[in-house]
Short mmCIF file of C-alpha atoms in Angstrom, two decimals:
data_model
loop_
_atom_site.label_atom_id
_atom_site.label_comp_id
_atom_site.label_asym_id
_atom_site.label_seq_id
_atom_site.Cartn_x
_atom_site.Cartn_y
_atom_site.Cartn_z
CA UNK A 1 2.62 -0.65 25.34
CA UNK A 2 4.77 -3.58 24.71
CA UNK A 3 8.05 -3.35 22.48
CA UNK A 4 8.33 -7.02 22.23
CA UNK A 5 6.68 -8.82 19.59
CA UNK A 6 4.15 -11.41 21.40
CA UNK A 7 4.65 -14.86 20.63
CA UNK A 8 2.14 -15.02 18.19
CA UNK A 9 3.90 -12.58 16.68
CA UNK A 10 6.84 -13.83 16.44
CA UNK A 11 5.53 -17.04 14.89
CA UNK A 12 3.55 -14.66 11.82
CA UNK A 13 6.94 -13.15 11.38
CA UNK A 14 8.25 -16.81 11.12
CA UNK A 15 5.86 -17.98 8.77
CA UNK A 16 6.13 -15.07 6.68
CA UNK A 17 9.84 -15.42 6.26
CA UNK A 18 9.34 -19.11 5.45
CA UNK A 19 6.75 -18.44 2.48
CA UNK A 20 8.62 -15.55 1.19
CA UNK A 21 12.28 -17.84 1.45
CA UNK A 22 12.03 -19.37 -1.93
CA UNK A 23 11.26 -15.58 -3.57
CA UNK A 24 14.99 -14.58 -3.19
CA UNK A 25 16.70 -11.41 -4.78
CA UNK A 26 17.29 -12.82 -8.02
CA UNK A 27 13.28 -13.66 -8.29
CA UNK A 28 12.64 -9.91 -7.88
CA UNK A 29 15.75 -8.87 -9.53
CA UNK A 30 14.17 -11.00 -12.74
CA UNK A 31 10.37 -9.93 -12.05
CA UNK A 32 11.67 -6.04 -11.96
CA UNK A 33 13.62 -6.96 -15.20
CA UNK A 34 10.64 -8.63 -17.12
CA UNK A 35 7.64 -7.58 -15.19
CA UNK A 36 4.76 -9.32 -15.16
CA UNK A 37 2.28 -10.04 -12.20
CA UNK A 38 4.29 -12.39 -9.42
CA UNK A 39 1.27 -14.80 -9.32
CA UNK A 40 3.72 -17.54 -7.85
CA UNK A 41 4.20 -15.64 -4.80
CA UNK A 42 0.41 -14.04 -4.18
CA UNK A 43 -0.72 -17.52 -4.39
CA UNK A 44 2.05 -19.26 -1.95
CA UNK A 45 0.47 -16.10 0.63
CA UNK A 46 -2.62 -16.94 -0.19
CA UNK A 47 -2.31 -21.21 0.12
CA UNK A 48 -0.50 -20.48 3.44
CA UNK A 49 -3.82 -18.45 4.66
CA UNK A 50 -2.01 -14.85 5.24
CA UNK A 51 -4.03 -13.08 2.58
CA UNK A 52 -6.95 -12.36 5.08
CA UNK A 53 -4.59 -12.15 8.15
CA UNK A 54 -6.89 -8.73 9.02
CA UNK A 55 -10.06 -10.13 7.62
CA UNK A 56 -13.29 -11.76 10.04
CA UNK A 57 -12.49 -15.59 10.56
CA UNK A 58 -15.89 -16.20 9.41
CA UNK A 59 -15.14 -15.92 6.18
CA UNK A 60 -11.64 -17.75 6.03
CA UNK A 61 -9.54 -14.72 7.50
CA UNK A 62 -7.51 -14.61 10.45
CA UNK A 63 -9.34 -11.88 12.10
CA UNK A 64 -5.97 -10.39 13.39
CA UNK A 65 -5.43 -6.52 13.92
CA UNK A 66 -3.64 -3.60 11.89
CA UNK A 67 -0.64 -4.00 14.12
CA UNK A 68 -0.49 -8.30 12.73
CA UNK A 69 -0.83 -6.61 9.52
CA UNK A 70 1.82 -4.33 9.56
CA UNK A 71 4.27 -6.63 11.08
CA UNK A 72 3.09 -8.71 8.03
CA UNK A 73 3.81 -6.32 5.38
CA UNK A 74 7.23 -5.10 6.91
CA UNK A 75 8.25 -8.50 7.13
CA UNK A 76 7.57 -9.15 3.32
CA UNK A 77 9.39 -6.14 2.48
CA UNK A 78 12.73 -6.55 4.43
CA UNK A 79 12.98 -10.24 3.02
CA UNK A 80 14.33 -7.90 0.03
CA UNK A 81 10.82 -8.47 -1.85
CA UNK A 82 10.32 -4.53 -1.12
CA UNK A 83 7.40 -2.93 -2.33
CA UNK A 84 7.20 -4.94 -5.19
CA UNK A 85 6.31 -7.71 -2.67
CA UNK A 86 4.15 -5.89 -0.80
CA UNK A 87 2.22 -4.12 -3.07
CA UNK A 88 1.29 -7.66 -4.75
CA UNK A 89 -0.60 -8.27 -1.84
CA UNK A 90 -1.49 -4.78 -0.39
CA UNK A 91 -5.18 -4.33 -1.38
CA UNK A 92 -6.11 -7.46 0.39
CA UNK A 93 -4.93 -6.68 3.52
CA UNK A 94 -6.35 -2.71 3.90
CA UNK A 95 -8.23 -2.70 0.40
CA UNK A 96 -11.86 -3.99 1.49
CA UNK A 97 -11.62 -2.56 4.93
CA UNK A 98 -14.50 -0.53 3.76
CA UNK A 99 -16.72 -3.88 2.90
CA UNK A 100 -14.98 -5.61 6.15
CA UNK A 101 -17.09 -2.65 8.15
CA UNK A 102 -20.28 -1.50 5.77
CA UNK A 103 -21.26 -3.98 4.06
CA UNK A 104 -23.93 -6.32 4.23
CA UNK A 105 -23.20 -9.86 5.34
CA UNK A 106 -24.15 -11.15 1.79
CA UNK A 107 -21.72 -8.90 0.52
CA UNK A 108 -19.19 -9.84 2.79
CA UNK A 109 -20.19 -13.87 2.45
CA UNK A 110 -20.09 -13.12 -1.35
CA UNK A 111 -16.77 -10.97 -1.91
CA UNK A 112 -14.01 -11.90 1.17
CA UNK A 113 -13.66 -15.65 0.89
CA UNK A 114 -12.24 -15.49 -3.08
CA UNK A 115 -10.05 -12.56 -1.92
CA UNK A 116 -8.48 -14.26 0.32
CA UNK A 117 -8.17 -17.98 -1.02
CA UNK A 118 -6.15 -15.82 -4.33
CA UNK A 119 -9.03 -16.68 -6.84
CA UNK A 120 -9.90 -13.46 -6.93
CA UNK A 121 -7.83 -9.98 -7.13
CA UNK A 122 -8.70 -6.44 -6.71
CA UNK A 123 -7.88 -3.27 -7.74
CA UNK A 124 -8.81 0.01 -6.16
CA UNK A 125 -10.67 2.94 -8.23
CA UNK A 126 -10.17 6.32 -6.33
CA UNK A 127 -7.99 9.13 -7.66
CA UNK A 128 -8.57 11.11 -10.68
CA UNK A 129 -6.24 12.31 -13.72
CA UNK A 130 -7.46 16.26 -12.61
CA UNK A 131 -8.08 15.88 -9.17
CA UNK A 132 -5.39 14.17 -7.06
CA UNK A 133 -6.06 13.68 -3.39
CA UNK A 134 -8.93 16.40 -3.77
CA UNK A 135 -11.19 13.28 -3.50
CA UNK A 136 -14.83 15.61 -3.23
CA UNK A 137 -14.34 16.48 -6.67
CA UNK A 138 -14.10 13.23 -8.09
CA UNK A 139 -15.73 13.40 -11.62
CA UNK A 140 -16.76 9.54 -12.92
CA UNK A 141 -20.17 9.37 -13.06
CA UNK A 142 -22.60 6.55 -12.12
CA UNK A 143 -26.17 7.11 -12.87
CA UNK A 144 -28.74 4.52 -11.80
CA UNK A 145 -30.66 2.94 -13.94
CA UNK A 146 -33.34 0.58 -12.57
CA UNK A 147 -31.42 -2.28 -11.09
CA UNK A 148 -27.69 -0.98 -12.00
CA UNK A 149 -25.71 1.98 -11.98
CA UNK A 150 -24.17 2.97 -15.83
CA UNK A 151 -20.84 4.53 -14.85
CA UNK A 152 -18.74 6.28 -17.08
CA UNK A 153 -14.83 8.23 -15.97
CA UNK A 154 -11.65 8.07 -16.13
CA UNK A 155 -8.95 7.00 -13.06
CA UNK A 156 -5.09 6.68 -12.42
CA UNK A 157 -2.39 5.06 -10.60
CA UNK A 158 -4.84 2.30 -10.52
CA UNK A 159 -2.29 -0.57 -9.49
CA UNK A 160 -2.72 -4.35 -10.32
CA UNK A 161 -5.43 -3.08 -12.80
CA UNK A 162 -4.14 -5.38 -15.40
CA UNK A 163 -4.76 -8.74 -13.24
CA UNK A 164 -7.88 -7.85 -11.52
CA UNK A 165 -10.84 -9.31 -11.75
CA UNK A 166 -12.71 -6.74 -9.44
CA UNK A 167 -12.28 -2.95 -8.21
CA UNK A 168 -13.54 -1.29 -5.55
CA UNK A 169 -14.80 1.94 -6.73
CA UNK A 170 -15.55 5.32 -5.92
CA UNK A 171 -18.03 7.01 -7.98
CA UNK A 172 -20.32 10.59 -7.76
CA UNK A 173 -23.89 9.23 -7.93
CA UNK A 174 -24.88 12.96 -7.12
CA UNK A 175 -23.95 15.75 -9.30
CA UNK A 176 -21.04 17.73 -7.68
CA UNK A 177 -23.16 21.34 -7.98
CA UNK A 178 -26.13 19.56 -5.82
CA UNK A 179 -24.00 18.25 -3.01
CA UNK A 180 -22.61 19.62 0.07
CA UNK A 181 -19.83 18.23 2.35
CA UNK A 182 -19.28 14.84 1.85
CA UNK A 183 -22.44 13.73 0.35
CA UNK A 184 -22.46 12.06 -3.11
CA UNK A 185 -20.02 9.91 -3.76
CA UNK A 186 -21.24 5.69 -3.66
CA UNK A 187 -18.85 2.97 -2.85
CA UNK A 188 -18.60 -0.19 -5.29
CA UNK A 189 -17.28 -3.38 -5.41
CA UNK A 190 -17.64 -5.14 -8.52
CA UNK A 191 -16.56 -6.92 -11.67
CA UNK A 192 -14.05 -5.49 -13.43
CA UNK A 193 -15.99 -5.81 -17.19
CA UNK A 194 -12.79 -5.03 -19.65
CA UNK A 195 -16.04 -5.49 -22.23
CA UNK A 196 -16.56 -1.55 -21.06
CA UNK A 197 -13.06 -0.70 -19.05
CA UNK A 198 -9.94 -0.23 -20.65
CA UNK A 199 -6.64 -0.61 -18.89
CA UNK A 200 -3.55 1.28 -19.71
CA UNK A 201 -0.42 0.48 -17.97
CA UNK A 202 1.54 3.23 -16.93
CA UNK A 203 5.41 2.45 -17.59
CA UNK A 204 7.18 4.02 -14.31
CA UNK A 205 10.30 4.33 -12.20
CA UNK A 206 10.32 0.81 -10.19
CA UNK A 207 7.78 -1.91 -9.32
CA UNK A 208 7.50 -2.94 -12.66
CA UNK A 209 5.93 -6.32 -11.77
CA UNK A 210 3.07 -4.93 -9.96
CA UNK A 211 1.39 -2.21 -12.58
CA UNK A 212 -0.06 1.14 -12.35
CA UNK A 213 -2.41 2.15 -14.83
CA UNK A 214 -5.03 4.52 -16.58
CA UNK A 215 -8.42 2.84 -16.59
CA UNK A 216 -10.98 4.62 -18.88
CA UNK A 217 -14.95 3.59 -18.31
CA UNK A 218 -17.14 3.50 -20.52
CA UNK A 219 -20.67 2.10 -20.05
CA UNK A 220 -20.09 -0.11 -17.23
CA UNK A 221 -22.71 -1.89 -15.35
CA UNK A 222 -22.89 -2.18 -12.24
CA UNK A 223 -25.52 -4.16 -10.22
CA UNK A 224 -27.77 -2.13 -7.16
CA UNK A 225 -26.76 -5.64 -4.41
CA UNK A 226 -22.39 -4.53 -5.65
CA UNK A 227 -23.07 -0.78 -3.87
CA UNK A 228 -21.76 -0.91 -0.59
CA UNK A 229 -23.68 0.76 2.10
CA UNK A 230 -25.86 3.62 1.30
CA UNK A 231 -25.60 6.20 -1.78
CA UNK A 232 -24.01 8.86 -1.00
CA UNK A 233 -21.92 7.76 1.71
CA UNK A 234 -18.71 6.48 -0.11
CA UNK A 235 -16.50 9.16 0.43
CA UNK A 236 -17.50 8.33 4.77
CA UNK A 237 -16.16 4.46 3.88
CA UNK A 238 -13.41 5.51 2.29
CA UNK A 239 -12.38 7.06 5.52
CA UNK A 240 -12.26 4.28 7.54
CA UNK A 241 -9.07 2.91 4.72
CA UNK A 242 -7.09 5.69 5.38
CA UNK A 243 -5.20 5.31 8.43
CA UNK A 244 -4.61 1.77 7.95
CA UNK A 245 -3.32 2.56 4.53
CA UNK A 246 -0.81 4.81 6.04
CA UNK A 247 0.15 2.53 8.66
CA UNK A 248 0.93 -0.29 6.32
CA UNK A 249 2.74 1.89 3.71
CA UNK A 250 4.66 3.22 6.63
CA UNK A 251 5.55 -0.47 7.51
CA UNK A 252 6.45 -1.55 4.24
CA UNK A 253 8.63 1.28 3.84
CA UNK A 254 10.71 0.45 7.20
CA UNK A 255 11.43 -3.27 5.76
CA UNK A 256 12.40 -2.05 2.37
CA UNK A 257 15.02 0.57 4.34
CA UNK A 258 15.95 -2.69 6.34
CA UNK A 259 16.85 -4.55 3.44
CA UNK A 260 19.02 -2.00 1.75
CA UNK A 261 20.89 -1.18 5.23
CA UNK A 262 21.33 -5.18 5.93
CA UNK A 263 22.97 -5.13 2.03
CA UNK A 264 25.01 -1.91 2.72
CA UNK A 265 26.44 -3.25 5.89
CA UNK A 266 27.01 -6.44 4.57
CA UNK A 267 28.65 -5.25 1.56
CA UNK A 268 30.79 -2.74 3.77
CA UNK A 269 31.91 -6.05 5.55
CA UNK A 270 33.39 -7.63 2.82
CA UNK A 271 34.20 -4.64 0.57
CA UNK A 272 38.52 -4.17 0.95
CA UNK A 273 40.23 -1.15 -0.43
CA UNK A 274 43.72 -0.13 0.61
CA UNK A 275 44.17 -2.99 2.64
CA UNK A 276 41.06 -2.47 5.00
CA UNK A 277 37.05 -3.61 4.81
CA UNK A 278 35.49 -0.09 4.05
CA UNK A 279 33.04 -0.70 7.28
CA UNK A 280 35.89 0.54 9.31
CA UNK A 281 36.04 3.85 8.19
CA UNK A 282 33.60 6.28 9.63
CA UNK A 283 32.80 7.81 6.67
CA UNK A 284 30.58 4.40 5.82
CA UNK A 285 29.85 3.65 9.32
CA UNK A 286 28.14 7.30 10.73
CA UNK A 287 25.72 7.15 7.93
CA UNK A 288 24.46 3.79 7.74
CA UNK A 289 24.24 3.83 11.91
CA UNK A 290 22.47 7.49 11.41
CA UNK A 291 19.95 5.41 8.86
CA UNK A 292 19.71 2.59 11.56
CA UNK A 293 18.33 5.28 14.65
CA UNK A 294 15.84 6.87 11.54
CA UNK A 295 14.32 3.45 10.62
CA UNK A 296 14.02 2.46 14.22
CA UNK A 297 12.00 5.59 15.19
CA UNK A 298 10.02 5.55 12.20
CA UNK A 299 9.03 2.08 13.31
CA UNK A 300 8.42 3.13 16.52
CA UNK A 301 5.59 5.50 15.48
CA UNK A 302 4.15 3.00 12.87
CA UNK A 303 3.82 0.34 15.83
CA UNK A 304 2.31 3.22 18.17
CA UNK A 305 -0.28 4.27 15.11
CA UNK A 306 -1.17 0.61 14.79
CA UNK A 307 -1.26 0.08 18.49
CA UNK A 308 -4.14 3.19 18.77
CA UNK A 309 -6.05 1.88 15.82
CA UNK A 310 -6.60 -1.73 17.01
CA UNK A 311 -8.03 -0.16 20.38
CA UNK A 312 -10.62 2.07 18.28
CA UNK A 313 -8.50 5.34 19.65
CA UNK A 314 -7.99 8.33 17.34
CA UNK A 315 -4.64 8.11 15.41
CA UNK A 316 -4.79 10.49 12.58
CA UNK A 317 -1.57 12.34 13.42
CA UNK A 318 0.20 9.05 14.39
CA UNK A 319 -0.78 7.38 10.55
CA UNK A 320 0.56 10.18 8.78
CA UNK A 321 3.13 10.78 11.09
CA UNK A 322 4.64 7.15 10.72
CA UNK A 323 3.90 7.44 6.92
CA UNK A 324 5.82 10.23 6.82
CA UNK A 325 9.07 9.51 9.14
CA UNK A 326 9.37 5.99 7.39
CA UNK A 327 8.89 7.15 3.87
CA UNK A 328 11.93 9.46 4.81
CA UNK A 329 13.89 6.83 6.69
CA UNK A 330 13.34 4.49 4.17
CA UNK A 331 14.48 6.97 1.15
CA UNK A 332 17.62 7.83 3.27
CA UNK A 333 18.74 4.10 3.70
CA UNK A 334 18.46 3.07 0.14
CA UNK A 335 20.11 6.41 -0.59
CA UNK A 336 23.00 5.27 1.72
CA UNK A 337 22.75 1.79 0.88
CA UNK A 338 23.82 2.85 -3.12
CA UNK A 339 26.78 5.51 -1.54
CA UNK A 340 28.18 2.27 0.46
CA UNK A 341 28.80 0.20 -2.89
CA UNK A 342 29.87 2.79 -4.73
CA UNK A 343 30.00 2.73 -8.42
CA UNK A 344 28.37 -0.89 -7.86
CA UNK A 345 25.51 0.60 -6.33
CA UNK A 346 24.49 1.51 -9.66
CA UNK A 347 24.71 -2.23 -11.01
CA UNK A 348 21.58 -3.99 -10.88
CA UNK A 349 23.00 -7.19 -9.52
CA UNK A 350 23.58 -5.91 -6.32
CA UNK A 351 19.69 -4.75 -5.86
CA UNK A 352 20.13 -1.67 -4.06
CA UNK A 353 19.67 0.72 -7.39
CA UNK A 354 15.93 -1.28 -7.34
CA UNK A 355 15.33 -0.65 -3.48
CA UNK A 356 16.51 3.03 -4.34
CA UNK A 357 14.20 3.72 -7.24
CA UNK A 358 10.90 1.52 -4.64
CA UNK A 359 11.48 4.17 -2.15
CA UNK A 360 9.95 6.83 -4.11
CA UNK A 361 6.79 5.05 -3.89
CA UNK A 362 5.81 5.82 0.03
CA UNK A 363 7.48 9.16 -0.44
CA UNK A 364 4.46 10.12 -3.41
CA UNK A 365 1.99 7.70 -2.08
CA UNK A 366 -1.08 7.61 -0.78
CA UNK A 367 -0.21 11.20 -0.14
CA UNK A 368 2.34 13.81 -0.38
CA UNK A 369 4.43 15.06 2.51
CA UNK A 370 3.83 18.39 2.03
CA UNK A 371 -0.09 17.07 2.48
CA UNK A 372 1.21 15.16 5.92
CA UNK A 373 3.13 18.19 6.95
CA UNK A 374 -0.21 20.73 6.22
CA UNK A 375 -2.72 17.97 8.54
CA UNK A 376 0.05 18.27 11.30
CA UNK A 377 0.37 21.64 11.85
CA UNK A 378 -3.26 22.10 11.26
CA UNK A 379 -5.05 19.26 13.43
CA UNK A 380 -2.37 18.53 16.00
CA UNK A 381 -0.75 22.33 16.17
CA UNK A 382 -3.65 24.28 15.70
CA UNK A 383 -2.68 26.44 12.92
CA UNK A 384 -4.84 27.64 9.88
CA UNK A 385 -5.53 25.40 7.18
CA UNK A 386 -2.70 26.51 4.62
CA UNK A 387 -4.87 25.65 1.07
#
């Protein structure tokens, strides 16, 4: 494995940091103030061709791998966008994966090239208000009905729900008592009709310009030709999202902790008290160094996770691994980054409070630790399963 980025690598770093330029702090500092959707910015992605960087070419991606991706994402994030950056553009780089690999070309021809030219956005229906990551006992309900499916449930932590125009849904099409392992569950990709959906927005910690919501269905119709592969089989597709969703998370999380530690030690650079910057004592330097090593590792894992999935080898444990180590590394900057200003750590205008309070997101998200920590020691140790 190569450490060094390849030099079309370094040129999608390049053009990242170019697009992402003119959406400084103070454009995220406002956006986290005021909320609202950053449509500016997922359009500039989108007009400079980056929104399908992992999508086929023949429909107007870039047909690049997980590990282009994730370079991608972190490099979004440590502009000091964050994950309010990256999640504005998350679900079209891991989101349709699912379609990407099951679905028909039709589909594909249909639903990929106004995903990735911005006209249209998507949203992604999965967890459940009573059943969390215990995705087999998803409850919504879609019954067909001739030529449609009538679906009616509940979901949460739906994000970009509110600006959406389609979600990609997970649904029991068989009733939960008449299934066994993973059968059941159907795959969707449709219109999001708010004539039968309603969309709550969650108010939460951070990220307020990219929302999380309730979404309540009632009655909504969905046509046979927007199922994606074969009945039953969703829960399989979903699969095939996972690790890159890890991977990506795990990136994103290593440029947010970049961005705080590049603030901390710039701060502790300028910062004089008693007559000396404070980035000479050791007391500000051991930390933010110790914070330097963490994100480094974690990013080596995330580039050895994306390294095994573009080459179609197993990397389960690596995915959650690099989830997990960044999530950490990232929490542990921000946390240091706030220490290093002191009391004006806690003032908005110097950003770090918001990178503190985005960190919590790939510590909670797409799964726990304590979840990470239970598939370790039971798929790579060889221990009993624990619940």
């Amino acid at each position: 494995m190569d450490f060094a980025l390849s030099p079309e690598q370094e040129q999608i770093q390049g053009a990242i940091e170019r697009v992402c330029a003119p959406f400084d702090a103070d454009y995220w500092l406002a956006k986290d103030r005021e909320g609202g959707f950053p449509h500016d910015f997922h359009q500039a992605l989108a007009d400079a061709g980056w929104l399908g960087i992992a999508m086929p070419e023949a429909y107007g991606g870039a047909g690049l791998g997980i590990s282009e991706a994730a370079l991608m994402m972190h490099t979004i994030s440590a502009t000091g966008a964050g994950l309010s950056g990256a999640s504005a553009v998350h679900m079209n780089i891991f989101g349709l994966h699912p379609v990407v690999v099951f679905g028909t070309e039709e589909q594909k021809a249909r639903w990929l090239p106004p995903l990735i030219q911005g006209r249209d956005k998507a949203c992604f229906g999965v967890t459940e208000p009573n059943t969390g990551l215990n995705t087999l006992k998803l409850k919504t309900r879609a019954v067909r009905q001739g030529d449609h499916y009538v679906v009616h449930g509940q979901k949460v932590w739906i994000s970009t729900a509110q600006v959406a125009s389609k979600i990609l849904l997970l649904a029991r099409t068989t009733p939960l008592e008449e299934c066994r392992g993973t059968e059941g569950l159907s795959l969707f990709y449709t219109d999001l009709d708010r004539s039968t959906v309603e969309v709550r927005e969650i108010e939460k910690l951070g990220r307020k310009c990219v929302d999380s919501n309730q979404v309540f269905i009632d009655g909504l119709r969905i046509p046979v030709e927007d199922r994606v592969g074969e009945e039953g089989k969703g829960f399989q597709y979903i699969l095939h999202g996972l690790n890159p969703e890890r991977i990506l998370i795990a990136s994103e999380a290593v440029g947010l902790g970049r961005a705080a530690l590049a603030r901390a030690a710039g701060y502790a650079q300028e910062r004089e008290v008693f007559g000396r910057p404070i980035g000479q004592n050791q007391g500000i330097q051991h930390p933010l160094a110790q914070s330097w090593m963490e994100l480094e590792a974690a990013h080596l894992m995330v580039q050895k996770a994306a390294w095994l999935y573009d080459r179609h080898q197993p990397c389960g444990a690596e995915a959650n691994a690099a989830k997990y180590l960044a999530a950490e590394a990232c929490y542990h900057a921000c946390e240091r980054a706030i220490l290093t200003h002191g009391g004006m750590g806690y003032a908005k205008e110097y950003h770090v409070e918001r990178y503190m309070r985005e960190s919590w997101i790939p510590r909670l998200a797409p799964v726990s630790p304590q979840l990470i920590l239970c598939f370790i020691a039971e798929k790579v140790l060889g221990l009993r399963k624990s619940y």
